[in-house]
PDB file of C-alpha atoms and ligand atoms in Angstrom:
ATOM      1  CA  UNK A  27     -54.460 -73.350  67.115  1.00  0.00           C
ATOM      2  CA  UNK A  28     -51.931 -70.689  67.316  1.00  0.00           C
ATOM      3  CA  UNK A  29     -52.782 -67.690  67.757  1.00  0.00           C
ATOM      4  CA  UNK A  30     -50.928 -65.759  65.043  1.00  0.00           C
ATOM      5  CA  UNK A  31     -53.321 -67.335  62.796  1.00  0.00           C
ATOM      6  CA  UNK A  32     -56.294 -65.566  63.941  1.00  0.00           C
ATOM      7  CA  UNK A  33     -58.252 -62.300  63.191  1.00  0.00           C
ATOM      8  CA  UNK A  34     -61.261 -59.762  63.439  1.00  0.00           C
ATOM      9  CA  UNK A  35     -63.621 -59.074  60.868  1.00  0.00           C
ATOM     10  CA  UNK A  36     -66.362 -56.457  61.966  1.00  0.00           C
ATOM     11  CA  UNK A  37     -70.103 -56.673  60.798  1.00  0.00           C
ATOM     12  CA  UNK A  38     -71.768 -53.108  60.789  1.00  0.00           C
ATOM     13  CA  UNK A  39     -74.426 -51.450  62.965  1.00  0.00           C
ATOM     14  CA  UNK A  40     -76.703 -49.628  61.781  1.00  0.00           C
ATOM     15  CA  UNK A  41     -79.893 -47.472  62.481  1.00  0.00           C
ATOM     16  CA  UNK A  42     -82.525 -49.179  60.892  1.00  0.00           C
ATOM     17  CA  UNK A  43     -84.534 -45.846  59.454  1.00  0.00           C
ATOM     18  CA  UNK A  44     -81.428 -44.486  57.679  1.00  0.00           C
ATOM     19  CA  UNK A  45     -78.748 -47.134  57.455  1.00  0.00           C
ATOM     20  CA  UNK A  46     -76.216 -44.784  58.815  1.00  0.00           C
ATOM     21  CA  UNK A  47     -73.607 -46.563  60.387  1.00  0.00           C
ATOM     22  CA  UNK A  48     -74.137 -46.773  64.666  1.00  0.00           C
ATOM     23  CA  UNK A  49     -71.547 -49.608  65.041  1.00  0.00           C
ATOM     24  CA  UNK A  50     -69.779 -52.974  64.508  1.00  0.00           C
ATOM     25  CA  UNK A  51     -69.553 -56.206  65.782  1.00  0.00           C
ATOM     26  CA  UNK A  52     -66.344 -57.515  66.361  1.00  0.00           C
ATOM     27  CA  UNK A  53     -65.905 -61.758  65.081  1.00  0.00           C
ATOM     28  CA  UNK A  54     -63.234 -63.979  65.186  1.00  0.00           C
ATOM     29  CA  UNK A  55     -61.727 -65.807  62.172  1.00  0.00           C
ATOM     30  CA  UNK A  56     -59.525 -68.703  62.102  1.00  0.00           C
ATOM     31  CA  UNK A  57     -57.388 -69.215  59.224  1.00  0.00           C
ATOM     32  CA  UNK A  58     -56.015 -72.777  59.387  1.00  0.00           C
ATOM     33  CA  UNK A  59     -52.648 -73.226  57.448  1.00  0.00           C
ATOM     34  CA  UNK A  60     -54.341 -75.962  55.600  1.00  0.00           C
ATOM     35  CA  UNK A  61     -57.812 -76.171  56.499  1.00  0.00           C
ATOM     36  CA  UNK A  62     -58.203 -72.250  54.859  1.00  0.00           C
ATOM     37  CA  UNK A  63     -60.851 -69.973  56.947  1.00  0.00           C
ATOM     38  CA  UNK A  64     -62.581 -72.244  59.654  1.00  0.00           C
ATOM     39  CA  UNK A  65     -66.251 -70.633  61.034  1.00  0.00           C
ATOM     40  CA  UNK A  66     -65.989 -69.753  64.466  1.00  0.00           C
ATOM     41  CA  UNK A  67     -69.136 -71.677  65.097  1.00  0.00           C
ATOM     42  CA  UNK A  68     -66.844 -74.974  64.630  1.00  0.00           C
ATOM     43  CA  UNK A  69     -64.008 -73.706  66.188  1.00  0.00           C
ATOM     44  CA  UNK A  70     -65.142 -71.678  69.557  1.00  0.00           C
ATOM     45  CA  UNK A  71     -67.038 -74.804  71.256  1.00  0.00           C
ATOM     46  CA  UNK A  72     -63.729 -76.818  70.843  1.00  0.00           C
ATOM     47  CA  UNK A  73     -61.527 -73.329  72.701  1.00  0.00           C
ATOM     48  CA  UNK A  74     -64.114 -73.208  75.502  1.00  0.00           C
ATOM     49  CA  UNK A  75     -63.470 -76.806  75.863  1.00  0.00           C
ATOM     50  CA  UNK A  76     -59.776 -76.487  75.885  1.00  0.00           C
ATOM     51  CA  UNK A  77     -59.481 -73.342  77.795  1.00  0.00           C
ATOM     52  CA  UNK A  78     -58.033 -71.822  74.896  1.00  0.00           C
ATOM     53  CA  UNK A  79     -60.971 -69.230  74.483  1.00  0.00           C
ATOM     54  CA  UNK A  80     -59.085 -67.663  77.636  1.00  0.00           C
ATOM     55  CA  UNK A  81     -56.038 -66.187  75.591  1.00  0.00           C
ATOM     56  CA  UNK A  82     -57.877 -66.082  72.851  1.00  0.00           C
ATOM     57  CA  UNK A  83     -60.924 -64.059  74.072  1.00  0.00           C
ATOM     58  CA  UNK A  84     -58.512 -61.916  75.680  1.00  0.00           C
ATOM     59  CA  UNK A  85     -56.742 -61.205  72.328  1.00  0.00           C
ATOM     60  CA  UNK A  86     -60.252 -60.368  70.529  1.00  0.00           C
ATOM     61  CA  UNK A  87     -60.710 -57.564  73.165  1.00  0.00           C
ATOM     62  CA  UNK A  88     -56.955 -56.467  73.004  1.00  0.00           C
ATOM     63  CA  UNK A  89     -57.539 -56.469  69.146  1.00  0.00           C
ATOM     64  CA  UNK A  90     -60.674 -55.047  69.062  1.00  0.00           C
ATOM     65  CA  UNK A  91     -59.480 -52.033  70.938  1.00  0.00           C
ATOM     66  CA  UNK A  92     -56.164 -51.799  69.347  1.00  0.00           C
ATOM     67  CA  UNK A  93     -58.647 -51.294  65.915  1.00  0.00           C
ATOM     68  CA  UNK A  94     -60.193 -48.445  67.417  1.00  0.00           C
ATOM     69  CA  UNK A  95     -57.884 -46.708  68.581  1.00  0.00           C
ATOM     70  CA  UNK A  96     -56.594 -46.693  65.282  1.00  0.00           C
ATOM     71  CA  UNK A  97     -60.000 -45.366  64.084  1.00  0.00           C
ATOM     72  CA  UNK A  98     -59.339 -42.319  66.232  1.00  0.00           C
ATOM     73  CA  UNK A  99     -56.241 -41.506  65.418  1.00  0.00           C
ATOM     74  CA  UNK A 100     -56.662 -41.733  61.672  1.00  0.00           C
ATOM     75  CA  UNK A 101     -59.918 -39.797  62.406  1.00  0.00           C
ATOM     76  CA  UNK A 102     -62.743 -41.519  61.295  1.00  0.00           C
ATOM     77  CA  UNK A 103     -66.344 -41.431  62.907  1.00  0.00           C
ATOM     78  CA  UNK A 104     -66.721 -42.727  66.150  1.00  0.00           C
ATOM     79  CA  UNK A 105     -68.380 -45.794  66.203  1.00  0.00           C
ATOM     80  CA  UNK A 106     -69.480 -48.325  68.901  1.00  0.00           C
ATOM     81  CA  UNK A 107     -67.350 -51.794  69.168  1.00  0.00           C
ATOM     82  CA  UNK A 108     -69.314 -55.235  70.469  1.00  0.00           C
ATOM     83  CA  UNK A 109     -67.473 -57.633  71.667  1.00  0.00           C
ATOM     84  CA  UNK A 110     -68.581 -61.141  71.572  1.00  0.00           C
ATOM     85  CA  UNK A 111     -67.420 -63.221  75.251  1.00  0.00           C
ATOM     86  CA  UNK A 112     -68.184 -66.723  76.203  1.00  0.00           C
ATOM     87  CA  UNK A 113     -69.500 -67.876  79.586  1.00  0.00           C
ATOM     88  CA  UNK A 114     -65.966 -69.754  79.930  1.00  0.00           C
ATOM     89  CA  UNK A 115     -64.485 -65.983  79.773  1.00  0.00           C
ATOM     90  CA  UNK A 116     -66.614 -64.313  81.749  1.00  0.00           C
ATOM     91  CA  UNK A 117     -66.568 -66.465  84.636  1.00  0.00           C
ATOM     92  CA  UNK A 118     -62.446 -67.221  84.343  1.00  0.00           C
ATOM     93  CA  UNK A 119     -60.589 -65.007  86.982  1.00  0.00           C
ATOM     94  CA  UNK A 120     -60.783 -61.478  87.494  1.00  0.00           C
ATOM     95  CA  UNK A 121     -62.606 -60.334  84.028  1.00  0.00           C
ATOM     96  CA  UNK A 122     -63.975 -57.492  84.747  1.00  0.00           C
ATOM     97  CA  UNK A 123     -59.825 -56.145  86.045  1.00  0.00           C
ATOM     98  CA  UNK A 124     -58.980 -57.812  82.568  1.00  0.00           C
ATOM     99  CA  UNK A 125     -61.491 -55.193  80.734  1.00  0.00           C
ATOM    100  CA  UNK A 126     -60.538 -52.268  82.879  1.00  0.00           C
ATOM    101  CA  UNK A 127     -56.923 -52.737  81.810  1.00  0.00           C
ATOM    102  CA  UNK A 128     -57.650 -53.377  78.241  1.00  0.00           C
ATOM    103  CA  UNK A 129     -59.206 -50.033  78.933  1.00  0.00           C
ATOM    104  CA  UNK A 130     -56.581 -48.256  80.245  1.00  0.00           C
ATOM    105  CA  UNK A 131     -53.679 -49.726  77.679  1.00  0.00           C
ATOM    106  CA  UNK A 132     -55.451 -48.217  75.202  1.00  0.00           C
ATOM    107  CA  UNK A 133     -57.010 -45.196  76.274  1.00  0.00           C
ATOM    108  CA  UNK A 134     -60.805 -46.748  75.167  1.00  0.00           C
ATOM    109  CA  UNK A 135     -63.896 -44.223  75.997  1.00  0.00           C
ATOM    110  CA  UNK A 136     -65.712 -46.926  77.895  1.00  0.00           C
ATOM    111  CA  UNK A 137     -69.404 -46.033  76.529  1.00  0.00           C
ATOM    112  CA  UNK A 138     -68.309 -46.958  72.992  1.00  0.00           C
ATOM    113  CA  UNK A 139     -68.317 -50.537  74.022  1.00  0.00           C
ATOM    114  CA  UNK A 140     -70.255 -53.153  74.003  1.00  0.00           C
ATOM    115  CA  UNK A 141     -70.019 -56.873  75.471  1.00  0.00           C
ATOM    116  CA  UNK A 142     -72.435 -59.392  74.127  1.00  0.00           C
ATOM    117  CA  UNK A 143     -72.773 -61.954  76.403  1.00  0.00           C
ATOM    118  CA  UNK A 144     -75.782 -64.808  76.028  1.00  0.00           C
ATOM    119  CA  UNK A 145     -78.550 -65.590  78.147  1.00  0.00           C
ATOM    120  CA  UNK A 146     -76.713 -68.622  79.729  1.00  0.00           C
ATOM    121  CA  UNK A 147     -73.597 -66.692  81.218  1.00  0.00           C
ATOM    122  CA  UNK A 148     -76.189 -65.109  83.441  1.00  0.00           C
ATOM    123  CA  UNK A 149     -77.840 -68.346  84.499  1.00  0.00           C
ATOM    124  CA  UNK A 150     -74.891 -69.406  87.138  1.00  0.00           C
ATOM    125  CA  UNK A 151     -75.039 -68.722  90.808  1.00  0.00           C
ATOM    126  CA  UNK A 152     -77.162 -65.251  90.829  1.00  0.00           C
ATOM    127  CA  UNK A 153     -75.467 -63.171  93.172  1.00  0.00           C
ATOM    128  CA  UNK A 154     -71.704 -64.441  91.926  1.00  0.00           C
ATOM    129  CA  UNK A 155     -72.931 -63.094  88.347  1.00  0.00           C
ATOM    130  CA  UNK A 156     -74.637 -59.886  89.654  1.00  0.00           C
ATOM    131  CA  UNK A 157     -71.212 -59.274  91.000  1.00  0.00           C
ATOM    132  CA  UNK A 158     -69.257 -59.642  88.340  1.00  0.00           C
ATOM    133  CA  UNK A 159     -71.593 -57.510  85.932  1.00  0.00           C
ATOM    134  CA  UNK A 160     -71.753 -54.780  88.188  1.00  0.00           C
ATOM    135  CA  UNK A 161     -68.186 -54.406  88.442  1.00  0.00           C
ATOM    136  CA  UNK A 162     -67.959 -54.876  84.760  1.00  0.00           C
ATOM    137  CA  UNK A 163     -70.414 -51.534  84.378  1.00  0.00           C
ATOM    138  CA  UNK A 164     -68.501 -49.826  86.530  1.00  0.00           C
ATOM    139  CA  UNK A 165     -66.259 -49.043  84.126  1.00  0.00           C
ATOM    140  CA  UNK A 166     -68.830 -47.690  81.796  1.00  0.00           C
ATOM    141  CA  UNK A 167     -69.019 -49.949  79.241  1.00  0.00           C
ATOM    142  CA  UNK A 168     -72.602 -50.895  77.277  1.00  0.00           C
ATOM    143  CA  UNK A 169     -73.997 -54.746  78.333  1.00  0.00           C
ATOM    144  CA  UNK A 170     -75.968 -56.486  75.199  1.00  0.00           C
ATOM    145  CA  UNK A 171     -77.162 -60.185  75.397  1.00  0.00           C
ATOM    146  CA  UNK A 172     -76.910 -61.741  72.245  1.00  0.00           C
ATOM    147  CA  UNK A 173     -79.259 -64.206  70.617  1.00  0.00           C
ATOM    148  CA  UNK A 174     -81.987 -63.073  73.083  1.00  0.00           C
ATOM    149  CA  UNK A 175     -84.912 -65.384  72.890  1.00  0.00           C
ATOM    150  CA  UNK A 176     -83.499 -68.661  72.438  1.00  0.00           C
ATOM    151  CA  UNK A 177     -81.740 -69.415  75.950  1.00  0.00           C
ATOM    152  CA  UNK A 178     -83.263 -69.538  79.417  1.00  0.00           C
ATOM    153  CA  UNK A 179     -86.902 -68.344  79.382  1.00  0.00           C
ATOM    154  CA  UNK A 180     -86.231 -66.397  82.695  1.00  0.00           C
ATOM    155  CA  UNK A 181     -87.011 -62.441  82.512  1.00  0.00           C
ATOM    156  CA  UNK A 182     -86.432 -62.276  86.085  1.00  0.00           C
ATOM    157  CA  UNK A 183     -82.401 -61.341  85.260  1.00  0.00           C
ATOM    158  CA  UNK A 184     -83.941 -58.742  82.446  1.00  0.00           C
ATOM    159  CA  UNK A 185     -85.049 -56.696  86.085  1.00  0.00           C
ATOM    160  CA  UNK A 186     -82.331 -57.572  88.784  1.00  0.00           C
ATOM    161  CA  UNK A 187     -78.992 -57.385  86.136  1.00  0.00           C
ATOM    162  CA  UNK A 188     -77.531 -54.072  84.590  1.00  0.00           C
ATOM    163  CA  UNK A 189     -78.254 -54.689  80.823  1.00  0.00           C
ATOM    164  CA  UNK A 190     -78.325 -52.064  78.065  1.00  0.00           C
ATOM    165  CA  UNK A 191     -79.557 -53.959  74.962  1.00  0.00           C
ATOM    166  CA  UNK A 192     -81.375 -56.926  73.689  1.00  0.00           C
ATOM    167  CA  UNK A 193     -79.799 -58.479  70.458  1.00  0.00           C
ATOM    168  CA  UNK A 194     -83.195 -60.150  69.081  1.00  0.00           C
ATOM    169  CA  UNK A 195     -82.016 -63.769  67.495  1.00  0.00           C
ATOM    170  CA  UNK A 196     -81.451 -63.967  63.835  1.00  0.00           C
ATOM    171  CA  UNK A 197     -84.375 -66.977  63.872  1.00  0.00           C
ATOM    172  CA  UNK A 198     -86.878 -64.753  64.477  1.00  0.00           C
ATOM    173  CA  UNK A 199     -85.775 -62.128  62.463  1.00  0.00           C
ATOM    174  CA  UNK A 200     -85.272 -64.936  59.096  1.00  0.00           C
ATOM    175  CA  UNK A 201     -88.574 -64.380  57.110  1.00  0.00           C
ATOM    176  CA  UNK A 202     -89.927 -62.064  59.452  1.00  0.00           C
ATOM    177  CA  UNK A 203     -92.729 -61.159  56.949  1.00  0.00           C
ATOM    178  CA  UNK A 204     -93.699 -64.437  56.145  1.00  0.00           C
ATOM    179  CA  UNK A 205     -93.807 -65.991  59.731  1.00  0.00           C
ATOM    180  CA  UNK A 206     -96.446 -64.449  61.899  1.00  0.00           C
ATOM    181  CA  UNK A 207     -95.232 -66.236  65.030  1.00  0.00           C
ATOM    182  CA  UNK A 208     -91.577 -64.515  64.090  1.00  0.00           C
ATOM    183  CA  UNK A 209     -93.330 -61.233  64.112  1.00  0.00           C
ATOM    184  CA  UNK A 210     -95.473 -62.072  67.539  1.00  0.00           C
ATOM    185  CA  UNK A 211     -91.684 -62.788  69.105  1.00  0.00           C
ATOM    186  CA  UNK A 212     -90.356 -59.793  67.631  1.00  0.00           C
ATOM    187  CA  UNK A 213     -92.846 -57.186  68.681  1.00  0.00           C
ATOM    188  CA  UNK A 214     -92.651 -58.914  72.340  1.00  0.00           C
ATOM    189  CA  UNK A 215     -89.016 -58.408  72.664  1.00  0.00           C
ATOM    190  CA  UNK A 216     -89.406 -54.593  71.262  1.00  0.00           C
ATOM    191  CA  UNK A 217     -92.499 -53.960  73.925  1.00  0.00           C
ATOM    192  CA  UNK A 218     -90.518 -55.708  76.782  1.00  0.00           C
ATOM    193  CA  UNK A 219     -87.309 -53.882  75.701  1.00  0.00           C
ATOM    194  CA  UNK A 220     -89.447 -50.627  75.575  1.00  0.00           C
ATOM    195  CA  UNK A 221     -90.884 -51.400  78.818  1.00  0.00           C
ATOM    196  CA  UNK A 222     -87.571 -52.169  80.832  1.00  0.00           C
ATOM    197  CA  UNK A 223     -85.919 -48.972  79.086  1.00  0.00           C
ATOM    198  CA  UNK A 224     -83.582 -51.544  77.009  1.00  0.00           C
ATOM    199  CA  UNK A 225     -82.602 -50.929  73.567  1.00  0.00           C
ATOM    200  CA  UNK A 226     -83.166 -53.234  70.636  1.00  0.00           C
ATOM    201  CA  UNK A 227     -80.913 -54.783  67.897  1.00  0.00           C
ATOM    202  CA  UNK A 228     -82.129 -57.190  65.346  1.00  0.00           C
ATOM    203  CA  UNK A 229     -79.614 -59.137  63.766  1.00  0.00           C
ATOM    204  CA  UNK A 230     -79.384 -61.429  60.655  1.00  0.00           C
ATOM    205  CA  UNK A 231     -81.695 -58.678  58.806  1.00  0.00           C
ATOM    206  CA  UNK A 232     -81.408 -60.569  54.947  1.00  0.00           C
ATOM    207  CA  UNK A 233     -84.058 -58.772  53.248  1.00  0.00           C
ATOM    208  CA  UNK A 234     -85.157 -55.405  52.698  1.00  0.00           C
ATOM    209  CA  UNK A 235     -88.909 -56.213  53.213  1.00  0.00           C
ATOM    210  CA  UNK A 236     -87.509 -57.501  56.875  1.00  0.00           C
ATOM    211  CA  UNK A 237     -85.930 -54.025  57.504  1.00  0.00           C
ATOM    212  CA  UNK A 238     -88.564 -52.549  56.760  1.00  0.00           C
ATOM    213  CA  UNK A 239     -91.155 -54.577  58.436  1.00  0.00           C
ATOM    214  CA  UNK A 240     -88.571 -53.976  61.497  1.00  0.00           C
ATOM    215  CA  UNK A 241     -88.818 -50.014  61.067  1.00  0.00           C
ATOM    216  CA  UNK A 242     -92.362 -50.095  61.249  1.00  0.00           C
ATOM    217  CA  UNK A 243     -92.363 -52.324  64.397  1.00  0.00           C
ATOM    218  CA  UNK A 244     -90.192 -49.394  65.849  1.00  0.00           C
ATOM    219  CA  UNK A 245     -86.721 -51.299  66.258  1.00  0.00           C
ATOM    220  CA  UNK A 246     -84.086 -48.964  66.082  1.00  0.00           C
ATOM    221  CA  UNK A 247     -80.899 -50.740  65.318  1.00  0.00           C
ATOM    222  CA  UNK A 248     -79.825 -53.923  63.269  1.00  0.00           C
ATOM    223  CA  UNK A 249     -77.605 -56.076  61.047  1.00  0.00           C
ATOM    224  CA  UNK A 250     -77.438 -58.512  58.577  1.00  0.00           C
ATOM    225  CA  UNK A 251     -76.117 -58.963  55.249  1.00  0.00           C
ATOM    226  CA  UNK A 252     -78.980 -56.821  53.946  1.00  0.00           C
ATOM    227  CA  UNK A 253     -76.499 -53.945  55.303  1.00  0.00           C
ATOM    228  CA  UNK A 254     -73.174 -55.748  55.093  1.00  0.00           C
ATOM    229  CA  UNK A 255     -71.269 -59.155  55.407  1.00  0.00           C
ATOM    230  CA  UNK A 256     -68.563 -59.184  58.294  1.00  0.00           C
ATOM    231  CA  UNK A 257     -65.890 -56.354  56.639  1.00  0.00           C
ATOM    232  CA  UNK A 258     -61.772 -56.550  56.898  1.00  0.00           C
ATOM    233  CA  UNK A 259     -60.892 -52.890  57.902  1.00  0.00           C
ATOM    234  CA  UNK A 260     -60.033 -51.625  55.163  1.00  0.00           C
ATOM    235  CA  UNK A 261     -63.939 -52.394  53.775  1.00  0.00           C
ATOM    236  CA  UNK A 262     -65.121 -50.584  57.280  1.00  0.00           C
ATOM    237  CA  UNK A 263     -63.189 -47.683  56.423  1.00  0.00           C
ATOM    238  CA  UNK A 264     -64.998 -47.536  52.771  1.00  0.00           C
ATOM    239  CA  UNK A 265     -67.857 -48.383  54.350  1.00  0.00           C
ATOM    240  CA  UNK A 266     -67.722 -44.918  56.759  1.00  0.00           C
ATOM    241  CA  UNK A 267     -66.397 -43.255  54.001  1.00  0.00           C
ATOM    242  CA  UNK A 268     -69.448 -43.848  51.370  1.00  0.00           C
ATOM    243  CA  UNK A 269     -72.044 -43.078  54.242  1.00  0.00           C
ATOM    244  CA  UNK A 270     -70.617 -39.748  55.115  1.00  0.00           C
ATOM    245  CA  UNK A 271     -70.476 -39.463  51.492  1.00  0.00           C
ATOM    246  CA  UNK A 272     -73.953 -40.239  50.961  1.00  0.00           C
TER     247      UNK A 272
HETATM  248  P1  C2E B  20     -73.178 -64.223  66.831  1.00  0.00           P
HETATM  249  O1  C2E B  20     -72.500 -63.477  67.926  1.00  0.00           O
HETATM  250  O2  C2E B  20     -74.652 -64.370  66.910  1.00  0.00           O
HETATM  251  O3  C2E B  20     -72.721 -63.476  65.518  1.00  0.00           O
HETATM  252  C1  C2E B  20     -73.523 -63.332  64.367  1.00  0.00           C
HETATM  253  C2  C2E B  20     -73.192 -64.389  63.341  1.00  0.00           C
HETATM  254  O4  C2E B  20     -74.175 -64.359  62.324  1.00  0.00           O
HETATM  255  C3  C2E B  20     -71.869 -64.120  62.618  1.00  0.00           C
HETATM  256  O5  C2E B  20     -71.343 -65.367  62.200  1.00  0.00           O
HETATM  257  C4  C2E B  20     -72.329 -63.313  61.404  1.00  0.00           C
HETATM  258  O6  C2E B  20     -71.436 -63.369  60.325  1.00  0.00           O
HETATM  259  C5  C2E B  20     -73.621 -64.004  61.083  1.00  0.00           C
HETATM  260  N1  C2E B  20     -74.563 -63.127  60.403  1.00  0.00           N
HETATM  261  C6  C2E B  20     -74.701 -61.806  60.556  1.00  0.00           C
HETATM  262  N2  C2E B  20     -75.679 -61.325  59.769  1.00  0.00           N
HETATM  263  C7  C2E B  20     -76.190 -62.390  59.097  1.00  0.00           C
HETATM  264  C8  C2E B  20     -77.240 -62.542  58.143  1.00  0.00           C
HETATM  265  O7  C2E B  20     -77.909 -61.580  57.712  1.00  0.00           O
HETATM  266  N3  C2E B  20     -77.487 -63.813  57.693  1.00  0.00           N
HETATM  267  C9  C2E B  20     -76.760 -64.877  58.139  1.00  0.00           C
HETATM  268  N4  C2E B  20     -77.057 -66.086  57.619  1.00  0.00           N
HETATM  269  N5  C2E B  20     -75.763 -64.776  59.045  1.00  0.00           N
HETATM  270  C10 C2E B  20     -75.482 -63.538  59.519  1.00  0.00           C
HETATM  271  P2  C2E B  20     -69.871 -65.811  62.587  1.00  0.00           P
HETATM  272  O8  C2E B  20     -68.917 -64.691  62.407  1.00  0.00           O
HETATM  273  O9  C2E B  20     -69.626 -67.095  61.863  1.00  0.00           O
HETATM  274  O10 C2E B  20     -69.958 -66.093  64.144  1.00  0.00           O
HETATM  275  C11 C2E B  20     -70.712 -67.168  64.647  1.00  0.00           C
HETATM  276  C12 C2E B  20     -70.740 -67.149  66.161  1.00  0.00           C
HETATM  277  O11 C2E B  20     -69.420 -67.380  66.687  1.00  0.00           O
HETATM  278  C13 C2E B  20     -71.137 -65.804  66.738  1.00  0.00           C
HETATM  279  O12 C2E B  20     -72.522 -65.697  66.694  1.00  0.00           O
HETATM  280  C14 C2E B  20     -70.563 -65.920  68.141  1.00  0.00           C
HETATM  281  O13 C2E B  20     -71.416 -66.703  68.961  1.00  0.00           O
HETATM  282  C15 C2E B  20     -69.299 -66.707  67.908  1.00  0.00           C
HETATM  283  N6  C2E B  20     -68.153 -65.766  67.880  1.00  0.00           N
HETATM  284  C16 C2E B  20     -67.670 -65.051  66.843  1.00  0.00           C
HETATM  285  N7  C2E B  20     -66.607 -64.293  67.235  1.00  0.00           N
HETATM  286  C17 C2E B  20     -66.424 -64.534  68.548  1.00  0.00           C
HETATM  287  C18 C2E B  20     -65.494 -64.062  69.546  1.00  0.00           C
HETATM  288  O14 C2E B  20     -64.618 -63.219  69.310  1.00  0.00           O
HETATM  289  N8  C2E B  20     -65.625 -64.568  70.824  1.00  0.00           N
HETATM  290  C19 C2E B  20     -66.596 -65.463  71.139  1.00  0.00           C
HETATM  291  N9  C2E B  20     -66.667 -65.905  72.407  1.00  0.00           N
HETATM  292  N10 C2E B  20     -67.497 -65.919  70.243  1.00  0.00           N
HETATM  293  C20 C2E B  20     -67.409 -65.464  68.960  1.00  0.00           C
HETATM  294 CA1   CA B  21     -72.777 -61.631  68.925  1.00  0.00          CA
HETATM  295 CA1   CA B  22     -76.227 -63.281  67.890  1.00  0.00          CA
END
């Protein structure tokens, strides 16, 4: 893997009522010289096994934040950037010093971002993680954990860690309408989110009888490929463009 071969695509945010655009998701492509485009689902296991997801996860932030910056300057909406990061990240050195100078080098406003991390960074040694997270929010980003439902069944972290949002698995969310126990999950994770003051995302929304099952459930925010595929920047830029158009 080198890393000149890699790059960001960014799936869009939206609110669910409107479809106006609240955010993206930053993911990682790798573009193998002979392989072609390799899914990150093959290809992030083996970097957390190497190590490599160090440098690498450290370049998606870097990247991520170079992009909006850009954004700014060329003056289009505001809009949130998530950040996927692995366990291996998260608990290598000094990550939350890492962020706060990814930050600083390019003058990021802190609230616009979010880190998705999943259920089983949080599941290490309590207090070591508590740590960490708290000095992560101390420089105002947004916490999300991603593909909420399927890890450790634990809500106990929900109440002791500082999270903002609860990214609601795509399995529950795939044929929503059609799968009552999908629905029982789904309006759980709303109430509890409600209850704990968290916000809600649904992701992998296919269908537009899922969004709008999802609307009347009250979730405000999701994505899926009913809104958009993963975009190159020049496609987020339309994208902006035709919904202040709209
Ligand atoms: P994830 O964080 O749960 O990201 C969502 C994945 O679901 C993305 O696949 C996205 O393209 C896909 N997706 C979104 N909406 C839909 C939909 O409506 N239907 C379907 N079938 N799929 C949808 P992608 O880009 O292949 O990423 C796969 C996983 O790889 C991510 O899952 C995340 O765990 C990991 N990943 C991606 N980028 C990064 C990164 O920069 N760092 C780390 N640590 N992990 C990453
Ligand atoms: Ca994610
Ligand atoms: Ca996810």
């Amino acid at each position: 893997m080198a890393r000149n071969e890699f790059s960001l695509v960014f799936q869009p945010q939206v609110e669910i009522a409107s479809g106006l655009p609240r955010g993206v998701e930053a993911l990682l492509r790798w573009n193998h010289p002979q392989r072609g485009l390799i899914s990150p689902l093959e290809f992030i296991p083996l970097a957390e096994e190497t190590g490599l997801i160090v440098p690498v996860g450290a370049w998606v932030m870097r990247q991520a934040f170079a992009q909006m910056a850009a954004w700014k300057t060329a003056g289009l909406p505001t809009l949130r950037m998530a950040i996927n990061i692995s366990a291996v990240q998260f608990h290598h050195g000094d990550f939350a010093d890492l962020l706060a100078r990814a930050l600083a080098d390019f003058d990021i406003d802190p609230t616009l971002v979010e880190l998705e991390l999943t259920e089983s960074v949080l599941m290490h040694n309590v207090e070591e993680v508590l740590d960490n997270l708290r000095r992560i929010k101390s420089h105002g980003v947004m916490l999300a954990i991603d593909d909420f439902g399927t890890g450790f069944s634990s809500l106990n972290y929900l109440r002791r860690f500082p999270i903002d949002r609860l990214k609601i698995d795509q399995s529950f969310i795939r044929g929503i309408t059609q799968t009552p126990a999908n629905a029982s999950i789904t309006k759980a994770i709303i109430a509890l989110a409600d209850s704990l003051s968290l916000e809600v995302v649904a992701e992998g929304i296919e269908e537009s009888v899922e969004n709008d099952f999802l609307n009347s459930l009250g979730c405000k925010e999701g994505q899926g490929y009913f809104f958009a595929r993963p975009l190159n920047t020049l496609q987020v830029e339309q994208w902006l463009a035709g919904a202040r158009a709209a």
